[in-house]
Amino acid sequence: MSFRTSTQYVEDVSPGSGALPPRAWYASCDAMSLSLNGGWRFRLSDTADAEDDSFATPGYDAGGWAEVSVPGHWVLQGHGSPVYTNHLYPFPVDPPRVPTENPTGDHLRLFDLPGDWPADGGTVLRFDGVESCARVWLNGTDLGEFKGSRLPHEFAVGHLLRPGGNVLAVRVHQWSAGSYLEDQDQWWLPGIFRDVTLLHRPAGGVLDFFVHASYDHTAGAGTLRVDSDVAGRVTVPDLGIDVATGEPVTVPVEPWSAETPRLYDGVLATEGERVPLRVGFRTVELSDGLIKVNGRPVLFKGVNRHEWHPERGRALDLATMREDVLLMKRHNINAVRTSHYPPHPAFLGLCDELGLWVIDECDLETHGFTEQGWRDNPVDDDRWTPALLDRAARMVERDKNHPSVVIWSLGNEAGTGRGLTAMAGWIHGRDPSRPLHYEGDPGCRDTDVYSRMYAGHAEVERIGRRLDGGTHKRRQLPLILCEYGHAMGNGPGGLADYQRLFETHERLQGGFVWEWIDHGIAHPELGYAYGGDFGEELHDGNFVCDGLLFPDRRPSPGLIEYKKVIEPVGISGDGTDGTVRVTNKHDFADLSALAFTWSYEVEGEAADSGTLAVPALAPGASADLELPEPPPGAPAGEALWTVRAVLAADTPWAPKGHVVAWGQIPAAERRMPYVTATARPVAGDGVITLGPGVFDARTGVLRAVGDVAVSGLRLDVWRATTDNDDGADWQSDLRHGPLWRKLGLHRMRHRLDAVEMGEDALTVRTRVAAAARETGLSAVYRWTSDGDRLRLTVGTVPEGDWTVPLPRLGIRFGLPAVDGVEWYGGGPGEAYPDTRTASVVGRWRSTVEGLQTPYVRPQENGARIDVRWAELGGLRVEGEPAFWLTARRWTTEQLDAAAHRTDLVPGDTVWVNLDHGQHGIGSQSCGPAPLPRYHLRAEPAEFSFVFSAPATP
């Protein structure tokens, strides 16, 4: 008897065979279910046809097989290796053919039915996600095969089940025709990565249903109609609703929105089953050229979210999904684009419950066809249209009852073609209540919103002013930046500038930062691995690490910045009239859920605090409120009012007191440090002393301030380039990182021209330049002292034809081992010229290790902005003007050379940078470079620092 099975289905462009039609995802009040998650027997083969299908027969001995966890990816469980590419297919492009070398995992699960499992034969087997192609057998019977990795598939199996000893066999192929439709800038991770469940379907039970719950904002009423394949009744006790399926009922309701996610619990009851409903009343429409929900335009403050866990890949549990939603809510994010596939269905339930707008995106991307000018692109090939329509239907039918889903998306970066038009037509016909999105449709032929990714600020403003041209239809539509602010490494920069545009022009309805989380894979030697760390022949390096969260879900500085930029309450004032302006930036909610506090701070220390009475302003409204008088007896010095908006009570997503928004208002100006040049430089024994300063007599280099040893003080213009400095290789030739290296700014040499002792100053003249280049900077260090403190004034003048900005401009020096750092200035985290919105002026403390930002690929990080003074290891530094502070246990050169955090080995010296200026960050790793206003231009500059160190008693 032969068990050989044909593998032609692997390269078949059809979506598969044997699966039931798609339907809504729901739990049952009555019907039993059995999770088949857990340990499965596993065998890996190199090719699709290496083994026959005898393993699917009852009695097969798989005792020698390995074991894997389901949900899971076998390459993350010791069987093979992950592969990362951004858009290149990691196999020859010959659709629908795939390589003979096709890793194939055979999975076996033996299970018994519970003793009370009904014997009426109505049972389905559900797979919520398998990558990329699967064939399924139950008790030796071939059920069929399917593609569409991140979509559900069900099979009727009741007639095949036994009380005990059931054998479920699943053969999963890494590559298939479906892989051409799933080129989605992520790790290629084969396996059964979502739930596998056995679901009993009782006679007369619910099959499929569609909840239509609209809201009339003029009447304050909601209309509910539940269409069901099986007739029954719908009850919603809180609304007094008890109505037959298919019949509409209109009652007064509280509407659902992302800000006020009001859900009503109900039940759909048929003859054989009850299914719980969570009904949110809301109406989405395109009106007056805007996307409106419940009659009001919405401003999306969103993120793109791939599903990711550093150890389990895309196999997420409910706790991780909830953590994502809670983090989003706590950081003022109100929207998610499910890039680039429908998420686990439980995630959408959390969005319903906690309140997030969702763009639900189809499991479709064919980006790799750009390499051949989109020739042979499946979305413009009629043979593939059934597979595209199947993917659209499986998304819409599964997710149609979620009020959080307000926009459908056809997919991402798949070019254009007849298949997309067919998908759009089907979705519009099936669900006209939601607009349709697709970024790759520049004429908006098939879509209801004009979508762009990574458009620069100037272009976005032109679109906002309706000066962008395009088709007549497109000119009437709102713009959404479905991707912007590429959050790769240090960054993204320029978010505040985008937000100002969004809030100025109504046509601009916000955007979605790319992306939510770094896709680093936990690795015992590297910390977190990225593309190339597994020996891939093709890979795109750390481009897979471009999120607002680090892989362990710690917020990055980029997320802290985004929270501030999109905060739903504006708090501002210039300090001239003793008032603060509070503006409600919500779309729907008033301010009644918030409490407001004030603090009067002098030199970063609170001198007084209290509460501020703020009316429950309606959305868009503002109020100018008087601040108290400064407290009598407050110490002299720079003073600021800090006003915070916090939650007045516990919410489902954050506790009482959680800070939602804040603002700082000046009250008294800073007094600049002043040093009278009364001490005289004295030479002797190879050194020069000037007040507390000790200098090398030959070079003029500072050796110590009081008892604090100082080494290597010199002008510094180099920073370890960020991902955004280096830019994407398809970007323009104006990528600053490569240009800086071409000019040799990473290998500057320092020439000593003169050491001059004057009556009241020590002056050191130098020139800083790179080999093979005529461009450079002259730098003059002028040291003065009043006997106790030491003042350094640095003057720089660029020489030659400087065509690029500088990475940084300041001084660098080394200190003996320092642990604690204290400073007065911006904090608590890092900030740069175009990422400074979230920086709070205050008095901060940290360890040197705590100053570092652990980007997966090491790069410039950790600078604290607007520092007035800092203390490190007994050395106090004051700046005129304020400066950037950075301190590390490794040099910039070591940081620049590191590929992973584990490459950085702390030394005995703490290297300190005091910067007069830093170049901006931008998001040119995929998006635009820093705006010109954030460029650190090579031009004459002068800045000063005052050093002091108390003598050891």
XYZ file of N, CA, C and O in Angstrom, residues 447-524:
312
model
N -10.221 52.937 -3.405
C -10.145 53.222 -1.971
C -10.948 54.467 -1.610
O -11.332 55.260 -2.468
N -11.157 54.638 -0.314
C -11.964 55.749 0.201
C -11.130 56.744 0.993
O -11.681 57.644 1.635
N -9.820 56.567 0.984
C -8.934 57.460 1.704
C -7.632 57.546 0.924
O -7.183 56.569 0.327
N -7.066 58.745 0.872
C -5.759 58.937 0.247
C -4.707 58.578 1.285
O -4.641 59.192 2.348
N -3.900 57.575 0.986
C -2.933 57.073 1.948
C -1.527 57.198 1.393
O -1.288 56.917 0.213
N -0.610 57.636 2.229
C 0.796 57.759 1.850
C 1.657 57.193 2.958
O 1.246 57.100 4.115
N 2.884 56.846 2.600
C 3.855 56.466 3.618
C 5.139 57.265 3.421
O 5.604 57.476 2.307
N 5.664 57.774 4.534
C 6.951 58.451 4.617
C 7.037 59.716 3.765
O 8.116 60.119 3.324
N 5.899 60.355 3.526
C 5.934 61.654 2.864
C 6.589 62.672 3.789
O 6.363 62.673 4.998
N 7.420 63.541 3.223
C 8.089 64.554 4.014
C 7.128 65.626 4.494
O 5.996 65.760 4.001
N 7.593 66.425 5.438
C 6.734 67.445 6.041
C 6.199 68.427 5.009
O 5.019 68.799 5.047
N 7.052 68.867 4.080
C 6.617 69.863 3.099
C 5.521 69.296 2.203
O 4.538 69.981 1.897
N 5.667 68.046 1.791
C 4.638 67.435 0.955
C 3.339 67.247 1.724
O 2.248 67.490 1.191
N 3.445 66.835 2.978
C 2.241 66.668 3.780
C 1.515 67.995 3.932
O 0.277 68.060 3.853
N 2.270 69.077 4.105
C 1.617 70.382 4.216
C 0.928 70.769 2.915
O -0.181 71.303 2.928
N 1.572 70.478 1.776
C 0.929 70.777 0.488
C -0.382 70.006 0.358
O -1.393 70.549 -0.111
N -0.370 68.736 0.760
C -1.601 67.941 0.695
C -2.649 68.540 1.626
O -3.827 68.640 1.277
N -2.223 68.948 2.813
C -3.160 69.564 3.745
C -3.790 70.825 3.183
O -4.963 71.113 3.447
N -3.024 71.561 2.402
C -3.534 72.791 1.772
C -4.253 72.509 0.458
O -4.645 73.426 -0.243
N -4.378 71.228 0.119
C -5.042 70.785 -1.117
C -4.351 71.338 -2.356
O -4.990 71.768 -3.324
N -3.020 71.316 -2.330
C -2.219 71.792 -3.446
C -1.451 70.650 -4.103
O -0.461 70.873 -4.801
N -1.920 69.408 -3.890
C -1.135 68.248 -4.300
C -1.514 67.691 -5.651
O -0.812 66.827 -6.174
N -2.593 68.121 -6.243
C -2.986 67.578 -7.533
C -3.570 66.185 -7.404
O -4.218 65.847 -6.416
N -3.306 65.349 -8.415
C -3.870 63.997 -8.403
C -5.233 63.966 -9.057
O -5.744 64.971 -9.567
N -5.863 62.791 -9.028
C -7.173 62.630 -9.645
C -8.223 63.455 -8.891
O -8.038 63.828 -7.727
N -9.326 63.685 -9.570
C -10.413 64.451 -8.942
C -10.896 63.740 -7.684
O -11.131 64.374 -6.644
N -11.042 62.416 -7.770
C -11.501 61.678 -6.585
C -10.526 61.842 -5.436
O -10.923 62.087 -4.295
N -9.227 61.708 -5.714
C -8.245 61.794 -4.640
C -8.262 63.157 -3.968
O -8.112 63.256 -2.749
N -8.455 64.191 -4.744
C -8.436 65.545 -4.172
C -9.578 65.774 -3.200
O -9.529 66.693 -2.390
N -10.622 64.937 -3.272
C -11.764 65.093 -2.370
C -11.630 64.247 -1.105
O -12.504 64.303 -0.239
N -10.550 63.484 -0.993
C -10.423 62.529 0.105
C -9.446 63.023 1.165
O -8.532 63.790 0.884
N -9.612 62.542 2.382
C -8.653 62.877 3.441
C -7.361 62.104 3.270
O -7.323 61.052 2.614
N -6.301 62.610 3.880
C -5.012 61.924 3.860
C -4.757 61.251 5.201
O -4.970 61.844 6.264
N -4.277 60.029 5.125
C -3.734 59.328 6.286
C -2.312 58.895 5.927
O -2.095 58.337 4.845
N -1.369 59.180 6.793
C -0.032 58.626 6.623
C -0.034 57.239 7.260
O 0.099 57.095 8.470
N -0.241 56.217 6.413
C -0.349 54.862 6.970
C 0.975 54.409 7.570
O 0.991 53.522 8.433
N 2.074 55.004 7.132
C 3.369 54.797 7.780
C 4.113 56.126 7.764
O 4.188 56.793 6.733
N 4.671 56.496 8.899
C 5.553 57.664 8.987
C 6.342 57.535 10.274
O 6.097 56.664 11.102
N 7.347 58.409 10.443
C 8.129 58.385 11.665
C 8.792 57.038 11.895
O 8.530 56.374 12.881
N 9.672 56.639 10.985
C 10.286 55.308 11.048
C 11.118 55.164 12.320
O 12.159 55.780 12.492
N 10.641 54.310 13.238
C 11.190 54.240 14.593
C 12.329 53.231 14.682
O 12.314 52.326 15.515
N 13.328 53.387 13.830
C 14.465 52.475 13.815
C 15.608 53.086 14.602
O 16.071 54.186 14.294
N 16.063 52.373 15.638
C 17.160 52.889 16.446
C 16.782 54.197 17.109
O 15.646 54.397 17.554
N 17.731 55.108 17.205
C 17.516 56.403 17.850
C 16.559 57.226 16.989
O 16.875 57.625 15.878
N 15.374 57.494 17.517
C 14.378 58.227 16.773
C 12.992 57.669 17.074
O 12.815 56.903 18.022
N 12.012 58.062 16.262
C 12.134 58.923 15.087
C 12.120 60.394 15.450
O 11.566 60.790 16.483
N 12.726 61.215 14.610
C 12.688 62.656 14.801
C 11.604 63.296 13.963
O 11.116 62.718 12.989
N 11.222 64.483 14.343
C 10.260 65.250 13.558
C 8.809 64.936 13.809
O 7.930 65.433 13.092
N 8.486 64.120 14.828
C 7.085 63.789 15.086
C 6.271 65.012 15.457
O 5.115 65.160 15.035
N 6.836 65.886 16.268
C 6.095 67.083 16.689
C 5.768 67.962 15.495
O 4.697 68.587 15.451
N 6.660 68.007 14.508
C 6.420 68.826 13.322
C 5.293 68.241 12.473
O 4.483 68.978 11.910
N 5.234 66.923 12.378
C 4.098 66.296 11.708
C 2.800 66.594 12.454
O 1.783 66.941 11.835
N 2.830 66.472 13.780
C 1.597 66.634 14.542
C 1.046 68.048 14.399
O -0.172 68.251 14.343
N 1.931 69.038 14.337
C 1.454 70.415 14.131
C 0.711 70.536 12.806
O -0.302 71.245 12.709
N 1.203 69.843 11.783
C 0.507 69.860 10.503
C -0.844 69.166 10.606
O -1.858 69.662 10.092
N -0.881 68.009 11.258
C -2.142 67.286 11.416
C -3.182 68.156 12.120
O -4.368 68.122 11.779
N -2.754 68.892 13.124
C -3.691 69.688 13.920
C -4.055 71.012 13.252
O -4.988 71.684 13.687
N -3.338 71.348 12.163
C -3.595 72.609 11.465
C -4.547 72.429 10.290
O -5.406 73.272 10.038
N -4.397 71.324 9.559
C -5.154 71.118 8.322
C -6.116 69.949 8.502
O -5.695 68.807 8.727
N -7.401 70.196 8.376
C -8.394 69.164 8.676
C -8.309 67.979 7.725
O -8.688 66.862 8.084
N -7.798 68.207 6.501
C -7.690 67.093 5.556
C -6.698 66.035 6.048
O -6.793 64.862 5.664
N -5.768 66.450 6.876
C -4.755 65.535 7.396
C -5.314 64.856 8.636
O -5.419 65.464 9.693
N -5.677 63.604 8.515
C -6.344 62.917 9.619
C -5.404 61.986 10.383
O -5.813 60.988 10.952
N -4.122 62.392 10.422
C -3.175 61.715 11.279
C -2.420 60.615 10.584
O -2.361 60.543 9.348
N -1.817 59.761 11.378
C -0.971 58.734 10.802
C -0.625 57.648 11.792
O -1.053 57.650 12.951
N 0.195 56.726 11.305
C 0.569 55.530 12.050
C 2.091 55.394 11.989
O 2.662 55.179 10.915
N 2.724 55.559 13.137
C 4.182 55.446 13.195
C 4.586 54.011 12.865
O 3.946 53.052 13.285
N 5.675 53.897 12.098
C 6.242 52.576 11.837
C 7.375 52.356 12.823
O 8.347 53.036 12.781
N 7.345 51.389 13.661
C 6.253 50.518 14.004
C 6.227 50.358 15.502
O 6.948 51.039 16.236
N 5.477 49.349 15.997
C 5.228 49.220 17.427
C 6.420 48.644 18.185
O 6.816 49.164 19.213
N 7.023 47.559 17.691
C 8.021 46.846 18.496
C 9.182 46.373 17.635
O 9.006 45.992 16.481
N 10.394 46.419 18.208
C 11.560 45.823 17.576
C 11.389 44.313 17.483
O 11.039 43.654 18.478
N 11.714 43.738 16.322
C 11.582 42.296 16.140
C 12.895 41.582 16.436
O 13.317 40.714 15.671
N 13.563 41.963 17.522
C 14.762 41.246 17.906
C 14.413 39.885 18.473
O 13.435 39.738 19.208
N 15.220 38.888 18.133
C 15.027 37.530 18.643
C 16.000 37.314 19.791
O 17.210 37.534 19.648
N 15.484 36.892 20.940
C 16.335 36.650 22.099
C 17.434 35.651 21.735
O 17.172 34.597 21.145
N 18.682 36.023 22.103
C 19.837 35.218 21.706
C 20.825 35.164 22.861
O 21.133 36.200 23.458
N 21.325 33.986 23.209
C 22.166 33.875 24.405
C 23.485 34.624 24.314
O 24.004 35.074 25.335
